[in-house]
Coordinates of N, CA and C in Angstrom, one line a residue:
X18 N 0.8 -1.2 0.0 CA 0.0 0.0 0.0 C 0.8 1.2 0.0
X19 N 1.9 1.2 0.7 CA 2.8 2.3 0.8 C 3.4 2.6 -0.6
X20 N 3.8 1.5 -1.3 CA 4.3 1.7 -2.7 C 3.3 2.2 -3.6
X21 N 2.0 1.7 -3.6 CA 1.0 2.3 -4.4 C 0.7 3.7 -4.1
X22 N 0.7 4.1 -2.8 CA 0.5 5.5 -2.4 C 1.5 6.4 -3.0
X23 N 2.7 5.9 -3.1 CA 3.8 6.8 -3.6 C 3.7 6.9 -5.1
X24 N 3.2 5.9 -5.9 CA 3.2 6.0 -7.3 C 1.9 6.7 -7.9
X25 N 0.8 6.5 -7.1 CA -0.5 7.0 -7.6 C -0.5 8.5 -8.0
X26 N 0.1 9.4 -7.2 CA 0.1 10.9 -7.5 C 0.8 11.2 -8.8
X27 N 1.8 10.4 -9.2 CA 2.5 10.7 -10.4 C 1.7 10.3 -11.6
X28 N 1.0 9.1 -11.5 CA 0.1 8.7 -12.6 C -1.1 9.7 -12.8
X29 N -1.6 10.2 -11.7 CA -2.7 11.2 -11.8 C -2.2 12.5 -12.4
X30 N -1.1 13.0 -11.9 CA -0.6 14.3 -12.4 C -0.1 14.3 -13.8
X31 N 0.4 13.2 -14.3 CA 0.9 13.2 -15.7 C -0.1 13.7 -16.7
X32 N -1.3 13.1 -16.8 CA -2.3 13.5 -17.8 C -2.7 15.0 -17.6
X33 N -2.8 15.4 -16.3 CA -3.1 16.8 -16.0 C -2.1 17.7 -16.5
X34 N -0.8 17.4 -16.4 CA 0.2 18.2 -16.9 C 0.2 18.3 -18.4
X35 N 0.0 17.1 -19.0 CA -0.1 17.1 -20.5 C -1.2 17.9 -21.0
X36 N -2.4 17.8 -20.3 CA -3.6 18.6 -20.7 C -3.3 20.1 -20.6
X37 N -2.7 20.5 -19.5 CA -2.5 21.9 -19.2 C -1.5 22.5 -20.3
X38 N -0.4 21.7 -20.6 CA 0.5 22.2 -21.6 C -0.1 22.3 -22.9
X39 N -0.9 21.3 -23.3 CA -1.5 21.3 -24.6 C -2.5 22.4 -24.7
X40 N -3.3 22.7 -23.7 CA -4.3 23.8 -23.8 C -3.6 25.2 -23.9
X41 N -2.4 25.3 -23.2 CA -1.7 26.6 -23.2 C -1.2 26.9 -24.5
X42 N -0.6 25.8 -25.2 CA 0.0 26.0 -26.5 C -1.1 26.3 -27.5
X43 N -2.3 25.6 -27.4 CA -3.3 25.8 -28.4 C -3.9 27.2 -28.3
X44 N -4.1 27.7 -27.0 CA -4.6 29.0 -26.9 C -3.6 30.1 -27.0
X45 N -2.3 29.7 -26.9 CA -1.3 30.7 -27.0 C -1.5 31.9 -26.1
X46 N -1.7 31.5 -24.8 CA -2.0 32.5 -23.8 C -0.9 32.8 -22.9
X47 N 0.4 32.5 -23.4 CA 1.5 32.8 -22.5 C 1.8 34.2 -22.4
X48 N 2.8 34.6 -21.6 CA 3.0 36.0 -21.3 C 3.4 36.8 -22.5
X49 N 4.1 36.2 -23.5 CA 4.5 36.9 -24.7 C 3.3 37.3 -25.5
X50 N 2.3 36.3 -25.6 CA 1.1 36.6 -26.4 C 0.3 37.7 -25.8
X51 N 0.2 37.7 -24.4 CA -0.6 38.7 -23.8 C 0.1 40.1 -24.0
X52 N 1.4 40.1 -24.0 CA 2.1 41.4 -24.1 C 1.9 42.0 -25.5
X53 N 1.9 41.1 -26.5 CA 1.8 41.5 -27.9 C 0.3 42.0 -28.2
X54 N -0.6 41.4 -27.5 CA -2.0 41.8 -27.7 C -2.4 43.1 -27.0
X55 N -1.6 43.4 -25.9 CA -2.0 44.6 -25.1 C -1.5 45.9 -25.8
X56 N -2.4 46.8 -26.0 CA -2.0 48.1 -26.5 C -2.0 48.1 -28.0
X57 N -2.5 49.2 -28.7 CA -2.5 49.3 -30.1 C -1.2 49.6 -30.7
X58 N -1.0 49.3 -32.0 CA 0.3 49.7 -32.6 C 0.3 51.2 -32.8
X59 N 1.6 51.7 -32.9 CA 1.7 53.2 -33.1 C 1.2 53.5 -34.5
X60 N 0.7 54.7 -34.6 CA 0.2 55.2 -35.9 C 1.3 55.3 -36.9
X61 N 1.1 54.8 -38.1 CA 2.2 54.8 -39.1 C 2.7 56.1 -39.4
X62 N 4.0 56.2 -39.5 CA 4.6 57.5 -39.9 C 4.7 58.6 -38.9
X63 N 4.3 58.3 -37.7 CA 4.2 59.4 -36.7 C 5.5 60.1 -36.5
X64 N 6.6 59.4 -36.2 CA 7.9 60.0 -35.9 C 8.4 60.7 -37.1
X65 N 8.3 60.0 -38.3 CA 8.9 60.6 -39.5 C 8.2 61.9 -39.9
X66 N 6.9 61.9 -39.8 CA 6.1 63.1 -40.1 C 6.5 64.2 -39.1
X67 N 6.6 63.9 -37.9 CA 6.9 64.9 -36.9 C 8.2 65.6 -37.1
X68 N 9.3 64.8 -37.4 CA 10.6 65.4 -37.5 C 10.7 66.2 -38.8
X69 N 10.1 65.7 -39.9 CA 10.2 66.4 -41.2 C 9.3 67.7 -41.2
X70 N 8.1 67.6 -40.6 CA 7.2 68.7 -40.5 C 7.8 69.8 -39.7
X71 N 8.3 69.5 -38.5 CA 8.8 70.6 -37.7 C 10.0 71.2 -38.3
X72 N 10.8 70.5 -39.1 CA 12.0 71.1 -39.8 C 11.6 72.1 -40.8
X73 N 10.4 72.0 -41.3 CA 9.9 73.0 -42.3 C 8.9 74.0 -41.7
X74 N 8.7 73.9 -40.4 CA 7.8 74.9 -39.7 C 6.3 74.6 -39.7
X75 N 6.0 73.3 -40.0 CA 4.6 72.9 -40.1 C 4.3 72.0 -38.9
X76 N 3.1 72.2 -38.3 CA 2.6 71.4 -37.2 C 2.3 70.0 -37.7
X77 N 2.9 68.9 -37.1 CA 2.8 67.6 -37.6 C 1.3 67.1 -37.8
X78 N 0.4 67.5 -36.9 CA -1.0 67.1 -37.0 C -1.7 67.7 -38.2
X79 N -1.1 68.7 -38.8 CA -1.7 69.4 -40.0 C -1.2 68.9 -41.3
X80 N -0.3 67.9 -41.3 CA 0.2 67.3 -42.6 C -0.8 66.3 -43.1
X81 N -1.3 66.4 -44.3 CA -2.2 65.5 -44.9 C -1.7 65.2 -46.3
X82 N -2.2 64.1 -46.9 CA -1.9 63.8 -48.3 C -3.2 63.3 -48.9
X83 N -3.3 63.4 -50.2 CA -4.5 62.9 -50.9 C -4.1 62.3 -52.2
X84 N -5.0 61.9 -53.0 CA -4.7 61.3 -54.3 C -6.0 61.5 -55.2
X85 N -5.7 61.5 -56.5 CA -6.7 61.6 -57.5 C -6.2 61.1 -58.8
X86 N -7.0 60.3 -59.5 CA -6.6 59.7 -60.8 C -6.0 60.8 -61.7
X87 N -4.7 60.5 -62.2 CA -4.1 61.4 -63.2 C -3.3 62.5 -62.6
X88 N -3.5 62.7 -61.3 CA -2.8 63.9 -60.6 C -1.5 63.4 -59.9
X89 N -0.5 64.2 -60.0 CA 0.8 63.9 -59.4 C 1.3 65.1 -58.6
X90 N 1.9 64.8 -57.4 CA 2.3 65.8 -56.5 C 3.4 66.7 -57.2
X91 N 3.2 68.0 -57.0 CA 4.2 69.0 -57.4 C 5.1 69.3 -56.2
X92 N 6.2 68.7 -56.2 CA 7.1 68.7 -55.0 C 7.4 70.1 -54.5
X93 N 7.6 71.0 -55.5 CA 8.0 72.4 -55.1 C 6.9 73.1 -54.5
X94 N 5.6 72.6 -54.6 CA 4.5 73.3 -54.0 C 4.3 73.1 -52.5
X95 N 5.0 72.1 -52.0 CA 4.8 71.7 -50.6 C 5.4 72.8 -49.7
X96 N 4.6 73.2 -48.7 CA 5.1 74.3 -47.9 C 4.2 74.6 -46.7
X97 N 4.6 75.7 -46.0 CA 3.8 76.2 -44.8 C 2.7 77.1 -45.3
X98 N 1.5 76.9 -44.6 CA 0.4 77.8 -44.8 C 0.1 78.5 -43.5
X99 N 0.1 79.9 -43.6 CA -0.1 80.7 -42.4 C 1.0 80.5 -41.4
X100 N 0.6 80.3 -40.1 CA 1.6 80.2 -39.0 C 2.3 78.8 -39.1
X101 N 1.5 77.7 -39.0 CA 2.1 76.4 -39.0 C 1.2 75.4 -39.8
X102 N 0.4 75.9 -40.7 CA -0.5 75.0 -41.5 C 0.3 74.4 -42.7
X103 N -0.4 73.6 -43.5 CA 0.3 72.9 -44.6 C -0.5 73.0 -45.9
X104 N 0.2 73.1 -47.0 CA -0.4 73.1 -48.3 C 0.5 72.3 -49.3
X105 N -0.2 71.8 -50.3 CA 0.5 71.1 -51.4 C -0.4 71.1 -52.6
X106 N 0.1 70.9 -53.8 CA -0.6 70.9 -55.0 C -0.3 69.7 -55.8
X107 N -1.4 69.2 -56.4 CA -1.2 68.0 -57.4 C -1.6 68.5 -58.8
X108 N -0.9 68.0 -59.8 CA -1.1 68.5 -61.2 C -1.5 67.3 -62.0
X109 N -2.5 67.6 -62.9 CA -2.9 66.6 -63.9 C -1.9 66.7 -65.0
X110 N -1.3 65.5 -65.3 CA -0.3 65.5 -66.4 C -0.8 65.8 -67.8
X111 N -2.1 65.6 -68.0 CA -2.6 65.8 -69.4 C -3.2 67.2 -69.5
X112 N -4.0 67.7 -68.5 CA -4.7 69.0 -68.7 C -4.0 70.1 -67.9
X113 N -3.0 69.8 -67.1 CA -2.3 70.8 -66.3 C -3.2 71.4 -65.2
X114 N -4.3 70.8 -65.0 CA -5.2 71.3 -63.9 C -4.6 71.1 -62.6
X115 N -4.8 72.0 -61.6 CA -4.2 72.0 -60.3 C -5.3 71.6 -59.3
X116 N -4.8 70.8 -58.3 CA -5.7 70.3 -57.2 C -4.9 70.7 -56.0
X117 N -5.5 71.6 -55.2 CA -4.7 72.1 -54.0 C -5.3 71.6 -52.7
X118 N -4.4 71.1 -51.9 CA -4.8 70.6 -50.5 C -4.2 71.6 -49.5
X119 N -5.1 72.1 -48.6 CA -4.7 73.1 -47.6 C -5.3 72.7 -46.3
X120 N -4.4 72.7 -45.3 CA -4.9 72.4 -43.9 C -4.4 73.4 -43.0
X121 N -5.3 74.0 -42.2 CA -5.0 75.1 -41.3 C -5.9 75.0 -40.0
X122 N -5.4 75.6 -39.0 CA -6.2 75.6 -37.8 C -7.5 76.4 -38.0
X123 N -8.5 76.1 -37.2 CA -9.8 76.8 -37.2 C -11.0 75.9 -37.3
X124 N -12.1 76.4 -37.6 CA -13.4 75.6 -37.7 C -14.2 76.2 -38.9
X125 N -15.2 75.5 -39.3 CA -16.1 76.0 -40.3 C -17.5 75.5 -40.0
X126 N -18.4 76.4 -39.9 CA -19.8 76.1 -39.6 C -20.7 76.7 -40.6
X127 N -22.0 76.5 -40.4 CA -23.0 77.1 -41.3 C -23.0 78.6 -41.2
X128 N -22.6 79.2 -40.1 CA -22.5 80.6 -39.9 C -21.3 81.2 -40.5
X129 N -20.2 80.5 -40.3 CA -18.9 81.0 -40.7 C -18.5 80.7 -42.2
X130 N -19.1 79.7 -42.7 CA -18.8 79.2 -44.1 C -18.8 80.3 -45.1
X131 N -19.9 81.1 -45.2 CA -20.0 82.1 -46.2 C -18.9 83.2 -46.1
X132 N -18.4 83.4 -44.8 CA -17.5 84.4 -44.5 C -16.0 84.1 -44.9
X133 N -15.8 82.8 -45.2 CA -14.5 82.3 -45.5 C -14.3 82.1 -47.0
X134 N -13.4 82.9 -47.6 CA -13.3 82.8 -49.1 C -12.8 81.5 -49.6
X135 N -13.1 81.2 -50.8 CA -12.6 79.9 -51.4 C -11.3 80.2 -52.0
X136 N -10.3 79.3 -51.7 CA -9.0 79.4 -52.3 C -8.3 80.7 -51.9
X137 N -8.5 81.3 -50.7 CA -7.9 82.5 -50.3 C -8.2 83.7 -51.1
X138 N -9.3 83.7 -51.9 CA -9.6 84.8 -52.7 C -10.6 85.7 -51.9
X139 N -10.0 86.7 -51.2 CA -10.8 87.5 -50.3 C -11.6 88.5 -51.2
X140 N -12.7 88.9 -50.6 CA -13.6 89.9 -51.2 C -14.6 89.3 -52.2
X141 N -14.5 88.0 -52.4 CA -15.4 87.3 -53.3 C -16.6 86.7 -52.6
X142 N -17.7 86.6 -53.3 CA -18.9 86.0 -52.7 C -18.7 84.4 -52.6
X143 N -19.1 83.8 -51.5 CA -18.9 82.4 -51.3 C -20.3 81.8 -51.0
X144 N -20.6 80.7 -51.8 CA -21.8 79.9 -51.5 C -21.4 78.6 -50.8
X145 N -22.2 78.1 -49.9 CA -21.9 76.9 -49.2 C -23.1 75.9 -49.3
X146 N -22.8 74.7 -49.4 CA -23.8 73.6 -49.5 C -23.2 72.4 -48.7
X147 N -24.1 71.9 -47.9 CA -23.7 70.8 -47.1 C -23.7 69.5 -47.9
X148 N -22.7 68.7 -47.9 CA -22.6 67.5 -48.6 C -22.0 66.4 -47.7
X149 N -22.9 65.7 -47.0 CA -22.4 64.7 -46.1 C -21.7 65.4 -44.9
X150 N -20.5 65.0 -44.6 CA -19.8 65.6 -43.5 C -19.0 66.8 -43.9
X151 N -19.0 67.1 -45.2 CA -18.2 68.2 -45.7 C -19.1 69.4 -46.2
X152 N -18.4 70.5 -46.5 CA -19.0 71.6 -47.1 C -18.5 71.7 -48.5
X153 N -19.5 71.9 -49.5 CA -19.1 72.1 -50.8 C -19.2 73.6 -51.0
X154 N -18.1 74.3 -51.4 CA -18.1 75.8 -51.5 C -17.7 76.2 -52.8
X155 N -18.3 77.3 -53.3 CA -17.9 77.9 -54.6 C -17.7 79.4 -54.4
X156 N -16.8 79.9 -55.3 CA -16.6 81.4 -55.3 C -15.3 81.7 -56.1
X157 N -15.4 82.9 -56.8 CA -14.3 83.4 -57.5 C -13.8 82.4 -58.6
X158 N -14.7 81.7 -59.2 CA -14.4 80.7 -60.3 C -13.7 79.4 -59.8
X159 N -13.7 79.2 -58.5 CA -13.2 78.0 -57.9 C -14.2 77.3 -57.1
X160 N -14.0 76.0 -56.8 CA -14.8 75.3 -55.9 C -14.0 74.5 -55.0
X161 N -14.5 74.1 -53.8 CA -13.8 73.5 -52.7 C -14.6 72.6 -51.9
X162 N -14.0 71.6 -51.4 CA -14.6 70.7 -50.3 C -13.8 71.0 -49.0
X163 N -14.5 71.3 -48.0 CA -13.9 71.6 -46.7 C -14.5 70.6 -45.6
X164 N -13.6 70.0 -44.9 CA -13.9 69.0 -43.9 C -13.4 69.5 -42.5
X165 N -14.2 69.6 -41.5 CA -13.8 70.0 -40.2 C -13.3 68.8 -39.4
X166 N -12.1 68.9 -39.0 CA -11.4 68.0 -38.1 C -11.3 68.6 -36.7
X167 N -10.6 67.9 -35.8 CA -10.5 68.4 -34.4 C -9.5 69.5 -34.4
X168 N -10.0 70.8 -34.4 CA -9.1 71.9 -34.3 C -8.6 72.5 -35.6
X169 N -8.9 71.8 -36.7 CA -8.4 72.3 -38.0 C -9.4 71.9 -39.1
X170 N -9.2 72.5 -40.3 CA -10.0 72.3 -41.4 C -9.2 71.8 -42.6
X171 N -9.6 70.7 -43.3 CA -8.9 70.2 -44.4 C -9.7 70.7 -45.7
X172 N -9.0 71.3 -46.6 CA -9.7 71.9 -47.8 C -9.0 71.3 -49.0
X173 N -9.8 70.9 -50.0 CA -9.3 70.5 -51.3 C -10.0 71.4 -52.3
X174 N -9.3 72.2 -53.1 CA -9.9 73.1 -54.0 C -9.3 73.1 -55.4
X175 N -10.0 73.6 -56.4 CA -9.5 73.7 -57.8 C -10.3 74.7 -58.6
X176 N -9.9 75.0 -59.8 CA -10.7 75.8 -60.6 C -11.9 75.0 -61.1
X177 N -13.1 75.7 -61.0 CA -14.3 75.0 -61.3 C -14.4 74.4 -62.7
X178 N -13.8 75.1 -63.6 CA -13.9 74.6 -65.0 C -12.8 73.5 -65.3
X179 N -11.9 73.4 -64.4 CA -10.7 72.5 -64.7 C -10.9 71.1 -64.1
X180 N -11.5 71.1 -62.9 CA -11.6 69.8 -62.2 C -13.1 69.6 -61.8
X181 N -13.7 68.5 -62.3 CA -15.1 68.2 -62.0 C -15.4 68.0 -60.5
X182 N -16.6 68.3 -60.1 CA -16.9 68.2 -58.7 C -16.7 66.8 -58.1
X183 N -17.1 65.8 -58.9 CA -16.9 64.4 -58.3 C -15.5 64.1 -58.1
X184 N -14.6 64.6 -58.9 CA -13.1 64.3 -58.7 C -12.7 65.1 -57.5
X185 N -13.1 66.3 -57.3 CA -12.8 67.1 -56.1 C -13.3 66.4 -54.9
X186 N -14.5 65.9 -54.9 CA -15.1 65.3 -53.7 C -14.3 64.0 -53.4
X187 N -14.0 63.2 -54.4 CA -13.2 62.0 -54.1 C -11.8 62.3 -53.5
X188 N -11.2 63.4 -54.0 CA -9.9 63.8 -53.4 C -10.0 64.3 -52.0
X189 N -11.1 64.9 -51.7 CA -11.3 65.4 -50.3 C -11.5 64.2 -49.4
X190 N -12.3 63.3 -49.8 CA -12.6 62.1 -49.0 C -11.3 61.2 -48.8
X191 N -10.4 61.3 -49.8 CA -9.2 60.5 -49.7 C -8.1 61.2 -48.9
X192 N -8.3 62.4 -48.4 CA -7.3 63.1 -47.7 C -7.1 62.4 -46.3
X193 N -5.8 62.2 -46.0 CA -5.5 61.4 -44.7 C -4.1 61.8 -44.3
X194 N -3.7 61.4 -43.1 CA -2.4 61.7 -42.6 C -1.5 60.6 -43.3
X195 N -0.3 61.0 -43.7 CA 0.6 60.1 -44.5 C 1.3 59.0 -43.6
X196 N 1.5 57.9 -44.2 CA 2.4 56.9 -43.6 C 3.8 57.2 -43.9
X197 N 4.8 56.3 -43.5 CA 6.2 56.5 -43.8 C 6.5 56.7 -45.3
X198 N 6.0 55.8 -46.1 CA 6.3 55.8 -47.5 C 5.7 57.1 -48.1
X199 N 4.5 57.5 -47.8 CA 3.9 58.8 -48.3 C 4.7 60.0 -47.8
X200 N 5.1 59.9 -46.5 CA 5.9 61.0 -46.0 C 7.2 61.2 -46.7
X201 N 7.8 60.1 -47.1 CA 9.1 60.2 -47.8 C 8.9 60.9 -49.2
X202 N 7.8 60.7 -49.8 CA 7.5 61.3 -51.1 C 7.0 62.8 -50.9
X203 N 6.3 63.0 -49.8 CA 5.7 64.3 -49.6 C 6.6 65.4 -49.0
X204 N 7.3 65.1 -48.0 CA 8.1 66.1 -47.2 C 9.5 65.9 -47.4
X205 N 10.3 67.1 -47.5 CA 11.7 67.0 -47.6 C 12.3 66.4 -46.3
X206 N 13.5 65.8 -46.4 CA 14.2 65.3 -45.3 C 14.5 66.3 -44.2
X207 N 14.4 65.9 -43.0 CA 14.7 66.8 -41.9 C 16.2 67.0 -41.8
X208 N 17.0 66.2 -42.3 CA 18.5 66.3 -42.3 C 19.0 66.3 -43.7
X209 N 18.9 67.4 -44.4 CA 19.4 67.4 -45.8 C 20.9 67.2 -45.8
X210 N 21.4 66.6 -46.9 CA 22.8 66.3 -47.1 C 23.6 67.6 -47.1
X211 N 24.8 67.7 -46.4 CA 25.5 68.9 -46.4 C 26.0 69.3 -47.8
X212 N 26.1 70.6 -48.0 CA 26.5 71.1 -49.3 C 28.0 70.9 -49.5
X213 N 28.4 70.5 -50.7 CA 29.8 70.3 -51.0 C 30.5 71.6 -51.0
X214 N 31.8 71.7 -50.6 CA 32.5 72.9 -50.6 C 32.7 73.4 -52.0
X215 N 32.7 74.7 -52.2 CA 32.9 75.3 -53.6 C 34.3 75.4 -53.9
X216 N 34.7 74.9 -55.0 CA 36.1 75.0 -55.4 C 36.3 76.4 -56.1
X217 N 37.3 77.2 -55.6 CA 37.6 78.5 -56.2 C 38.8 78.3 -57.1
X218 N 38.7 78.9 -58.3 CA 39.8 78.8 -59.3 C 40.7 80.0 -59.2
X219 N 40.4 81.0 -58.4 CA 41.3 82.2 -58.4 C 42.3 82.2 -57.2
X220 N 42.4 81.1 -56.5 CA 43.3 81.0 -55.4 C 44.6 80.2 -55.8
X221 N 45.7 80.5 -55.3 CA 46.9 79.8 -55.7 C 46.9 78.4 -55.0
X222 N 47.8 77.5 -55.5 CA 47.8 76.2 -54.9 C 48.5 76.2 -53.5
X223 N 49.4 77.2 -53.3 CA 50.0 77.3 -52.0 C 49.8 78.7 -51.4
X224 N 49.7 78.8 -50.1 CA 49.5 80.1 -49.5 C 48.1 80.4 -49.4
X225 N 47.8 81.6 -48.8 CA 46.4 82.0 -48.6 C 45.9 83.0 -49.6
X226 N 46.7 83.3 -50.6 CA 46.3 84.2 -51.6 C 46.2 85.7 -51.2
X227 N 46.8 86.0 -50.1 CA 46.8 87.4 -49.7 C 47.7 88.3 -50.6
X228 N 47.3 89.6 -50.7 CA 48.1 90.5 -51.6 C 49.6 90.6 -51.1
X229 N 50.5 90.7 -52.1 CA 51.9 90.9 -51.8 C 52.2 92.4 -51.7
X230 N 52.5 92.8 -50.4 CA 52.8 94.2 -50.2 C 54.3 94.5 -50.0
X231 N 55.1 93.6 -50.5 CA 56.5 93.7 -50.5 C 57.0 95.0 -51.3
X232 N 57.8 95.8 -50.7 CA 58.3 97.0 -51.3 C 59.7 96.8 -51.8
X233 N 60.0 97.0 -53.1 CA 61.4 96.8 -53.5 C 62.3 97.9 -53.1
X234 N 63.6 97.7 -53.3 CA 64.6 98.7 -52.9 C 64.3 100.0 -53.6
X235 N 64.2 101.1 -52.9 CA 64.0 102.4 -53.5 C 62.5 102.7 -53.7
X236 N 61.7 101.7 -53.4 CA 60.2 101.9 -53.6 C 59.5 102.4 -52.5

């Protein structure tokens, strides 16, 4: 009896241990799995956008990118809007039509919409029409879609005769904060390569090229 009493716990524990190990592996509920599931992944491009945007004087949260069929980013158009806003322009390769994205601080409501000019054309009459979550605005031969975000407004505008309304609307809905790959195409590097030294051809190979003030005998 003593011998059976010593062996019995081992026989009972063995299947329990095997069951426990098997269930843990199947459910993958170990510490590493719990750690990987806890907490969302960081937003794509956050660090890269922040460093590049600040280097050019733009608030990182105001950097957006968009897309439209046939339109390509005009790299030289990317810049600061106002104090720390952002703007960029896309060009249609066939028609040369321009599609401008502008993001700046502020709000837009039914009361303030008519007071805000389209495309920075002050003094012009502006009409406003609600279209889903956005405002469709026209004035001074241009039209625009404006979307209110938290503390800022995203605007996509173009000449009314150059870009159809449906293309403008689609580009406005496609506006979003860029990921790393989009940031690399959109914003200049925060650490530009140092300029190469300029070679001067008017300096001698030896010495510093200072004037010779030596006075000859009798001079």
